[in-house]
Amino acid sequence: MKLVVVSAGLSVPSSTRLLADRLAAAVGRQAQVEVEVVELRDLAVEIAHNFTNGFPGRKLAAAQEAVAEADGLIAVTPVFTASYSGLFKSFFDVLDKDALAGKPVLIAATGGTARHSLVLEHALRPMFAYLRAVVVPTGVYAASEDWGAEGLEGRVERAAGELAGLMAGLSGARPAEPESLPVVPFAEQLARLAAS
């Protein structure tokens, strides 16, 4: 299976890329995946040119193709002004409108404070829902104080497991087998209730 990681970090090194790498490694521990990383920082000029002339450059076209052909996607952005970065949004604006339809996506973000953690729910999840992606239930947000702290690795592993399951076509929770569930007739339930 092919896993594409889209990282919108701007610095080198980048906490956004660090989180993206941790998520990809966690998926790799739970499923056999071939990972390709798309660094948006390297595509910024081509993304801007795509907006002005309508044509992707060679590197941007390769990134668009990688995302369209992926079995799953990890999308990680730094938080700027309480939302995803403009570069992150611009990349998804220049994708084909059907590129993410039905595709499993793990959303993640990094920021300087935990106060921005709801960016996953108020910005990223709605954007990917609009693009008709299948977003895993667990999003991962890492504030500066989360690095090395308890809790981040658990969220990374849980989200990675959900993505790996969706990529493999499995549901996260299997329903119980029908024969293992006891069926008590309604009349018997009423009789028990009346006796008590």
Short mmCIF file of N, CA and C in Angstrom, two decimals, residues 40-173:
data_model
loop_
_atom_site.label_atom_id
_atom_site.label_comp_id
_atom_site.label_asym_id
_atom_site.label_seq_id
_atom_site.Cartn_x
_atom_site.Cartn_y
_atom_site.Cartn_z
N LEU A 40 5.75 20.58 1.29
CA LEU A 40 5.12 21.71 0.60
C LEU A 40 6.05 22.92 0.52
N ARG A 41 6.95 23.07 1.48
CA ARG A 41 7.91 24.18 1.46
C ARG A 41 8.64 24.21 0.11
N ASP A 42 8.98 23.03 -0.41
CA ASP A 42 9.72 22.94 -1.67
C ASP A 42 8.83 23.21 -2.90
N LEU A 43 7.53 23.23 -2.71
CA LEU A 43 6.59 23.42 -3.83
C LEU A 43 5.91 24.78 -3.82
N ALA A 44 6.27 25.66 -2.88
CA ALA A 44 5.55 26.93 -2.69
C ALA A 44 5.46 27.76 -3.98
N VAL A 45 6.57 27.90 -4.68
CA VAL A 45 6.58 28.73 -5.89
C VAL A 45 5.71 28.08 -6.98
N GLU A 46 5.82 26.77 -7.14
CA GLU A 46 5.02 26.09 -8.17
C GLU A 46 3.52 26.14 -7.84
N ILE A 47 3.19 26.09 -6.55
CA ILE A 47 1.78 26.22 -6.16
C ILE A 47 1.26 27.61 -6.55
N ALA A 48 2.05 28.64 -6.25
CA ALA A 48 1.64 30.01 -6.60
C ALA A 48 1.51 30.16 -8.11
N HIS A 49 2.45 29.61 -8.86
CA HIS A 49 2.36 29.68 -10.33
C HIS A 49 1.13 28.95 -10.85
N ASN A 50 0.78 27.84 -10.21
CA ASN A 50 -0.41 27.09 -10.63
C ASN A 50 -1.66 27.96 -10.48
N PHE A 51 -1.71 28.78 -9.44
CA PHE A 51 -2.85 29.67 -9.26
C PHE A 51 -2.90 30.74 -10.36
N THR A 52 -1.74 31.23 -10.76
CA THR A 52 -1.74 32.34 -11.73
C THR A 52 -1.80 31.89 -13.18
N ASN A 53 -1.25 30.69 -13.50
CA ASN A 53 -1.28 30.28 -14.90
C ASN A 53 -2.11 29.03 -15.16
N GLY A 54 -2.58 28.37 -14.10
CA GLY A 54 -3.46 27.22 -14.27
C GLY A 54 -2.76 25.91 -14.57
N PHE A 55 -1.42 25.91 -14.55
CA PHE A 55 -0.69 24.69 -14.87
C PHE A 55 0.30 24.36 -13.76
N PRO A 56 0.35 23.10 -13.33
CA PRO A 56 1.33 22.73 -12.31
C PRO A 56 2.71 22.56 -12.92
N GLY A 57 3.74 22.94 -12.15
CA GLY A 57 5.11 22.66 -12.57
C GLY A 57 5.39 21.17 -12.42
N ARG A 58 6.56 20.74 -12.82
CA ARG A 58 6.91 19.32 -12.82
C ARG A 58 6.83 18.72 -11.42
N LYS A 59 7.42 19.37 -10.41
CA LYS A 59 7.42 18.83 -9.05
C LYS A 59 6.01 18.83 -8.45
N LEU A 60 5.25 19.89 -8.71
CA LEU A 60 3.88 19.95 -8.20
C LEU A 60 3.02 18.88 -8.85
N ALA A 61 3.18 18.67 -10.14
CA ALA A 61 2.41 17.63 -10.83
C ALA A 61 2.72 16.25 -10.26
N ALA A 62 3.99 16.01 -9.94
CA ALA A 62 4.38 14.72 -9.34
C ALA A 62 3.74 14.57 -7.96
N ALA A 63 3.69 15.64 -7.17
CA ALA A 63 3.06 15.59 -5.85
C ALA A 63 1.55 15.36 -5.98
N GLN A 64 0.91 16.04 -6.92
CA GLN A 64 -0.52 15.84 -7.14
C GLN A 64 -0.81 14.39 -7.53
N GLU A 65 0.02 13.83 -8.39
CA GLU A 65 -0.16 12.45 -8.83
C GLU A 65 0.05 11.49 -7.66
N ALA A 66 1.05 11.75 -6.84
CA ALA A 66 1.31 10.88 -5.69
C ALA A 66 0.12 10.86 -4.75
N VAL A 67 -0.45 12.02 -4.47
CA VAL A 67 -1.62 12.10 -3.58
C VAL A 67 -2.81 11.37 -4.21
N ALA A 68 -3.04 11.58 -5.49
CA ALA A 68 -4.18 10.94 -6.16
C ALA A 68 -4.06 9.43 -6.18
N GLU A 69 -2.84 8.91 -6.28
CA GLU A 69 -2.63 7.46 -6.36
C GLU A 69 -2.44 6.79 -5.00
N ALA A 70 -2.37 7.56 -3.94
CA ALA A 70 -2.11 7.01 -2.61
C ALA A 70 -3.29 6.17 -2.10
N ASP A 71 -2.96 5.17 -1.30
CA ASP A 71 -3.99 4.39 -0.61
C ASP A 71 -4.41 5.06 0.69
N GLY A 72 -3.56 5.94 1.20
CA GLY A 72 -3.84 6.68 2.42
C GLY A 72 -2.97 7.92 2.47
N LEU A 73 -3.41 8.89 3.28
CA LEU A 73 -2.72 10.18 3.34
C LEU A 73 -2.59 10.62 4.79
N ILE A 74 -1.42 11.15 5.12
CA ILE A 74 -1.22 11.85 6.39
C ILE A 74 -0.99 13.30 6.03
N ALA A 75 -1.78 14.20 6.59
CA ALA A 75 -1.68 15.63 6.27
C ALA A 75 -1.38 16.39 7.56
N VAL A 76 -0.22 17.07 7.58
CA VAL A 76 0.22 17.76 8.79
C VAL A 76 0.55 19.21 8.47
N THR A 77 0.02 20.12 9.27
CA THR A 77 0.25 21.55 9.06
C THR A 77 0.62 22.23 10.37
N PRO A 78 1.43 23.26 10.29
CA PRO A 78 1.59 24.12 11.47
C PRO A 78 0.35 25.00 11.58
N VAL A 79 0.08 25.48 12.78
CA VAL A 79 -1.06 26.37 12.98
C VAL A 79 -0.59 27.81 12.88
N PHE A 80 -1.24 28.56 11.99
CA PHE A 80 -0.99 29.99 11.85
C PHE A 80 -2.32 30.71 12.02
N THR A 81 -2.39 31.66 12.93
CA THR A 81 -3.58 32.45 13.18
C THR A 81 -4.80 31.54 13.37
N ALA A 82 -4.66 30.55 14.24
CA ALA A 82 -5.74 29.65 14.64
C ALA A 82 -6.30 28.78 13.53
N SER A 83 -5.53 28.55 12.46
CA SER A 83 -6.00 27.68 11.39
C SER A 83 -4.79 27.04 10.70
N TYR A 84 -5.07 26.26 9.63
CA TYR A 84 -3.99 25.67 8.86
C TYR A 84 -3.24 26.77 8.13
N SER A 85 -2.03 26.46 7.69
CA SER A 85 -1.22 27.46 6.99
C SER A 85 -1.79 27.69 5.58
N GLY A 86 -1.50 28.86 5.04
CA GLY A 86 -1.95 29.18 3.69
C GLY A 86 -1.33 28.26 2.66
N LEU A 87 -0.08 27.87 2.87
CA LEU A 87 0.59 26.96 1.94
C LEU A 87 -0.11 25.60 1.94
N PHE A 88 -0.47 25.11 3.11
CA PHE A 88 -1.18 23.84 3.24
C PHE A 88 -2.50 23.89 2.48
N LYS A 89 -3.29 24.94 2.73
CA LYS A 89 -4.59 25.08 2.06
C LYS A 89 -4.42 25.25 0.55
N SER A 90 -3.42 26.01 0.15
CA SER A 90 -3.19 26.23 -1.27
C SER A 90 -2.88 24.93 -2.01
N PHE A 91 -2.11 24.04 -1.38
CA PHE A 91 -1.81 22.76 -2.02
C PHE A 91 -3.09 21.98 -2.28
N PHE A 92 -3.96 21.92 -1.28
CA PHE A 92 -5.19 21.16 -1.46
C PHE A 92 -6.15 21.87 -2.42
N ASP A 93 -6.01 23.19 -2.57
CA ASP A 93 -6.81 23.92 -3.55
C ASP A 93 -6.41 23.58 -4.98
N VAL A 94 -5.16 23.21 -5.22
CA VAL A 94 -4.73 22.93 -6.60
C VAL A 94 -4.82 21.44 -6.95
N LEU A 95 -5.29 20.62 -6.03
CA LEU A 95 -5.53 19.21 -6.35
C LEU A 95 -6.80 19.08 -7.19
N ASP A 96 -6.88 18.01 -7.96
CA ASP A 96 -8.11 17.69 -8.67
C ASP A 96 -9.23 17.52 -7.66
N LYS A 97 -10.43 17.96 -7.98
CA LYS A 97 -11.54 17.95 -7.03
C LYS A 97 -11.90 16.55 -6.54
N ASP A 98 -11.55 15.52 -7.30
CA ASP A 98 -11.87 14.15 -6.89
C ASP A 98 -10.66 13.38 -6.34
N ALA A 99 -9.53 14.05 -6.18
CA ALA A 99 -8.30 13.36 -5.78
C ALA A 99 -8.40 12.67 -4.42
N LEU A 100 -9.19 13.22 -3.52
CA LEU A 100 -9.27 12.65 -2.17
C LEU A 100 -10.58 11.92 -1.89
N ALA A 101 -11.44 11.83 -2.86
CA ALA A 101 -12.75 11.19 -2.66
C ALA A 101 -12.57 9.74 -2.21
N GLY A 102 -13.08 9.43 -1.03
CA GLY A 102 -13.02 8.09 -0.48
C GLY A 102 -11.66 7.68 0.06
N LYS A 103 -10.70 8.58 0.08
CA LYS A 103 -9.34 8.26 0.52
C LYS A 103 -9.21 8.43 2.03
N PRO A 104 -8.65 7.43 2.73
CA PRO A 104 -8.41 7.57 4.17
C PRO A 104 -7.34 8.63 4.44
N VAL A 105 -7.64 9.54 5.38
CA VAL A 105 -6.73 10.64 5.72
C VAL A 105 -6.60 10.75 7.22
N LEU A 106 -5.37 10.90 7.68
CA LEU A 106 -5.08 11.19 9.07
C LEU A 106 -4.67 12.65 9.13
N ILE A 107 -5.38 13.44 9.94
CA ILE A 107 -5.06 14.87 10.05
C ILE A 107 -4.25 15.12 11.31
N ALA A 108 -3.30 16.06 11.20
CA ALA A 108 -2.45 16.39 12.34
C ALA A 108 -1.99 17.84 12.20
N ALA A 109 -1.63 18.43 13.33
CA ALA A 109 -1.15 19.81 13.33
C ALA A 109 -0.18 20.02 14.49
N THR A 110 0.64 21.04 14.33
CA THR A 110 1.57 21.44 15.38
C THR A 110 1.36 22.91 15.68
N GLY A 111 1.64 23.29 16.93
CA GLY A 111 1.49 24.68 17.31
C GLY A 111 2.25 24.98 18.58
N GLY A 112 2.36 26.25 18.89
CA GLY A 112 3.12 26.67 20.05
C GLY A 112 2.39 26.50 21.37
N THR A 113 1.08 26.32 21.30
CA THR A 113 0.30 26.21 22.52
C THR A 113 -0.87 25.25 22.31
N ALA A 114 -1.29 24.61 23.39
CA ALA A 114 -2.42 23.68 23.31
C ALA A 114 -3.73 24.41 23.01
N ARG A 115 -3.76 25.72 23.16
CA ARG A 115 -4.99 26.47 22.90
C ARG A 115 -5.45 26.36 21.45
N HIS A 116 -4.56 25.96 20.55
CA HIS A 116 -4.92 25.84 19.14
C HIS A 116 -5.32 24.42 18.74
N SER A 117 -5.45 23.52 19.70
CA SER A 117 -5.70 22.11 19.37
C SER A 117 -7.01 21.88 18.63
N LEU A 118 -7.98 22.76 18.80
CA LEU A 118 -9.26 22.57 18.11
C LEU A 118 -9.19 22.86 16.61
N VAL A 119 -8.01 23.29 16.13
CA VAL A 119 -7.83 23.50 14.70
C VAL A 119 -8.16 22.22 13.92
N LEU A 120 -7.91 21.08 14.54
CA LEU A 120 -8.21 19.80 13.88
C LEU A 120 -9.70 19.69 13.58
N GLU A 121 -10.52 20.13 14.53
CA GLU A 121 -11.97 19.97 14.41
C GLU A 121 -12.65 21.12 13.68
N HIS A 122 -12.15 22.34 13.83
CA HIS A 122 -12.85 23.46 13.20
C HIS A 122 -12.29 23.87 11.85
N ALA A 123 -11.11 23.36 11.48
CA ALA A 123 -10.54 23.73 10.19
C ALA A 123 -10.19 22.52 9.33
N LEU A 124 -9.35 21.61 9.84
CA LEU A 124 -8.89 20.50 9.01
C LEU A 124 -9.99 19.49 8.69
N ARG A 125 -10.70 19.04 9.71
CA ARG A 125 -11.73 18.00 9.47
C ARG A 125 -12.81 18.50 8.48
N PRO A 126 -13.33 19.72 8.62
CA PRO A 126 -14.31 20.19 7.63
C PRO A 126 -13.74 20.32 6.21
N MET A 127 -12.49 20.76 6.10
CA MET A 127 -11.90 20.88 4.77
C MET A 127 -11.80 19.51 4.09
N PHE A 128 -11.33 18.51 4.83
CA PHE A 128 -11.20 17.18 4.22
C PHE A 128 -12.57 16.52 4.01
N ALA A 129 -13.54 16.85 4.83
CA ALA A 129 -14.90 16.35 4.59
C ALA A 129 -15.43 16.95 3.29
N TYR A 130 -15.18 18.23 3.07
CA TYR A 130 -15.60 18.87 1.83
C TYR A 130 -14.95 18.20 0.61
N LEU A 131 -13.69 17.78 0.78
CA LEU A 131 -12.97 17.11 -0.30
C LEU A 131 -13.34 15.63 -0.41
N ARG A 132 -14.31 15.20 0.41
CA ARG A 132 -14.87 13.84 0.41
C ARG A 132 -13.87 12.76 0.81
N ALA A 133 -12.90 13.15 1.64
CA ALA A 133 -11.96 12.17 2.18
C ALA A 133 -12.62 11.47 3.36
N VAL A 134 -12.07 10.32 3.74
CA VAL A 134 -12.54 9.59 4.93
C VAL A 134 -11.51 9.88 6.01
N VAL A 135 -11.85 10.78 6.91
CA VAL A 135 -10.91 11.22 7.95
C VAL A 135 -10.99 10.29 9.15
N VAL A 136 -9.84 9.80 9.62
CA VAL A 136 -9.84 8.90 10.77
C VAL A 136 -10.35 9.65 12.00
N PRO A 137 -10.97 8.94 12.94
CA PRO A 137 -11.56 9.60 14.11
C PRO A 137 -10.55 10.36 14.97
N THR A 138 -9.34 9.84 15.11
CA THR A 138 -8.34 10.47 15.98
C THR A 138 -7.43 11.37 15.17
N GLY A 139 -7.51 12.67 15.44
CA GLY A 139 -6.55 13.61 14.89
C GLY A 139 -5.45 13.82 15.93
N VAL A 140 -4.27 14.23 15.49
CA VAL A 140 -3.15 14.41 16.41
C VAL A 140 -2.67 15.85 16.37
N TYR A 141 -2.70 16.48 17.54
CA TYR A 141 -2.19 17.84 17.68
C TYR A 141 -1.01 17.79 18.64
N ALA A 142 0.07 18.43 18.28
CA ALA A 142 1.25 18.48 19.15
C ALA A 142 1.65 19.93 19.40
N ALA A 143 1.46 20.37 20.63
CA ALA A 143 1.92 21.68 21.06
C ALA A 143 3.38 21.55 21.49
N SER A 144 4.04 22.65 21.68
CA SER A 144 5.46 22.62 22.08
C SER A 144 5.68 21.78 23.33
N GLU A 145 4.78 21.88 24.29
CA GLU A 145 4.95 21.14 25.55
C GLU A 145 4.65 19.64 25.42
N ASP A 146 4.08 19.19 24.29
CA ASP A 146 3.76 17.78 24.10
C ASP A 146 4.98 16.93 23.74
N TRP A 147 6.02 17.53 23.19
CA TRP A 147 7.18 16.76 22.76
C TRP A 147 7.89 16.21 23.99
N GLY A 148 7.95 14.91 24.07
CA GLY A 148 8.58 14.24 25.20
C GLY A 148 7.65 14.05 26.38
N ALA A 149 6.45 14.56 26.30
CA ALA A 149 5.48 14.42 27.40
C ALA A 149 4.62 13.18 27.20
N GLU A 150 4.00 12.77 28.26
CA GLU A 150 3.11 11.62 28.21
C GLU A 150 1.86 11.95 27.39
N GLY A 151 1.42 11.01 26.58
CA GLY A 151 0.18 11.18 25.84
C GLY A 151 0.33 11.29 24.34
N LEU A 152 1.37 11.98 23.86
CA LEU A 152 1.52 12.18 22.42
C LEU A 152 1.71 10.85 21.70
N GLU A 153 2.58 10.00 22.20
CA GLU A 153 2.84 8.72 21.52
C GLU A 153 1.59 7.85 21.46
N GLY A 154 0.77 7.88 22.52
CA GLY A 154 -0.47 7.11 22.50
C GLY A 154 -1.42 7.59 21.43
N ARG A 155 -1.53 8.92 21.27
CA ARG A 155 -2.40 9.48 20.23
C ARG A 155 -1.86 9.14 18.85
N VAL A 156 -0.54 9.19 18.69
CA VAL A 156 0.08 8.85 17.41
C VAL A 156 -0.23 7.40 17.05
N GLU A 157 -0.04 6.49 18.00
CA GLU A 157 -0.27 5.06 17.73
C GLU A 157 -1.75 4.78 17.43
N ARG A 158 -2.65 5.41 18.19
CA ARG A 158 -4.09 5.19 17.97
C ARG A 158 -4.52 5.68 16.59
N ALA A 159 -4.09 6.90 16.22
CA ALA A 159 -4.44 7.45 14.91
C ALA A 159 -3.83 6.62 13.79
N ALA A 160 -2.59 6.19 13.97
CA ALA A 160 -1.92 5.37 12.95
C ALA A 160 -2.65 4.04 12.76
N GLY A 161 -3.10 3.45 13.85
CA GLY A 161 -3.85 2.20 13.75
C GLY A 161 -5.16 2.37 13.00
N GLU A 162 -5.82 3.49 13.25
CA GLU A 162 -7.07 3.76 12.54
C GLU A 162 -6.82 3.94 11.04
N LEU A 163 -5.74 4.66 10.70
CA LEU A 163 -5.43 4.86 9.29
C LEU A 163 -5.03 3.54 8.63
N ALA A 164 -4.19 2.77 9.30
CA ALA A 164 -3.77 1.48 8.74
C ALA A 164 -4.98 0.57 8.51
N GLY A 165 -5.92 0.57 9.44
CA GLY A 165 -7.13 -0.24 9.29
C GLY A 165 -7.98 0.20 8.10
N LEU A 166 -8.14 1.50 7.94
CA LEU A 166 -8.92 1.99 6.80
C LEU A 166 -8.20 1.71 5.48
N MET A 167 -6.89 1.85 5.47
CA MET A 167 -6.14 1.58 4.25
C MET A 167 -6.27 0.11 3.85
N ALA A 168 -6.35 -0.76 4.83
CA ALA A 168 -6.48 -2.19 4.55
C ALA A 168 -7.92 -2.59 4.29
N GLY A 169 -8.84 -1.65 4.44
CA GLY A 169 -10.24 -1.94 4.18
C GLY A 169 -10.96 -2.57 5.36
N LEU A 170 -10.37 -2.45 6.53
CA LEU A 170 -10.98 -3.02 7.72
C LEU A 170 -11.64 -1.92 8.52
N SER A 171 -12.66 -2.27 9.27
CA SER A 171 -13.27 -1.29 10.15
C SER A 171 -12.49 -1.28 11.45
N GLY A 172 -12.52 -0.17 12.15
CA GLY A 172 -11.82 -0.05 13.42
C GLY A 172 -12.38 -0.96 14.49
N ALA A 173 -13.67 -1.16 14.49
CA ALA A 173 -14.30 -2.02 15.50
C ALA A 173 -15.18 -3.04 14.79
#
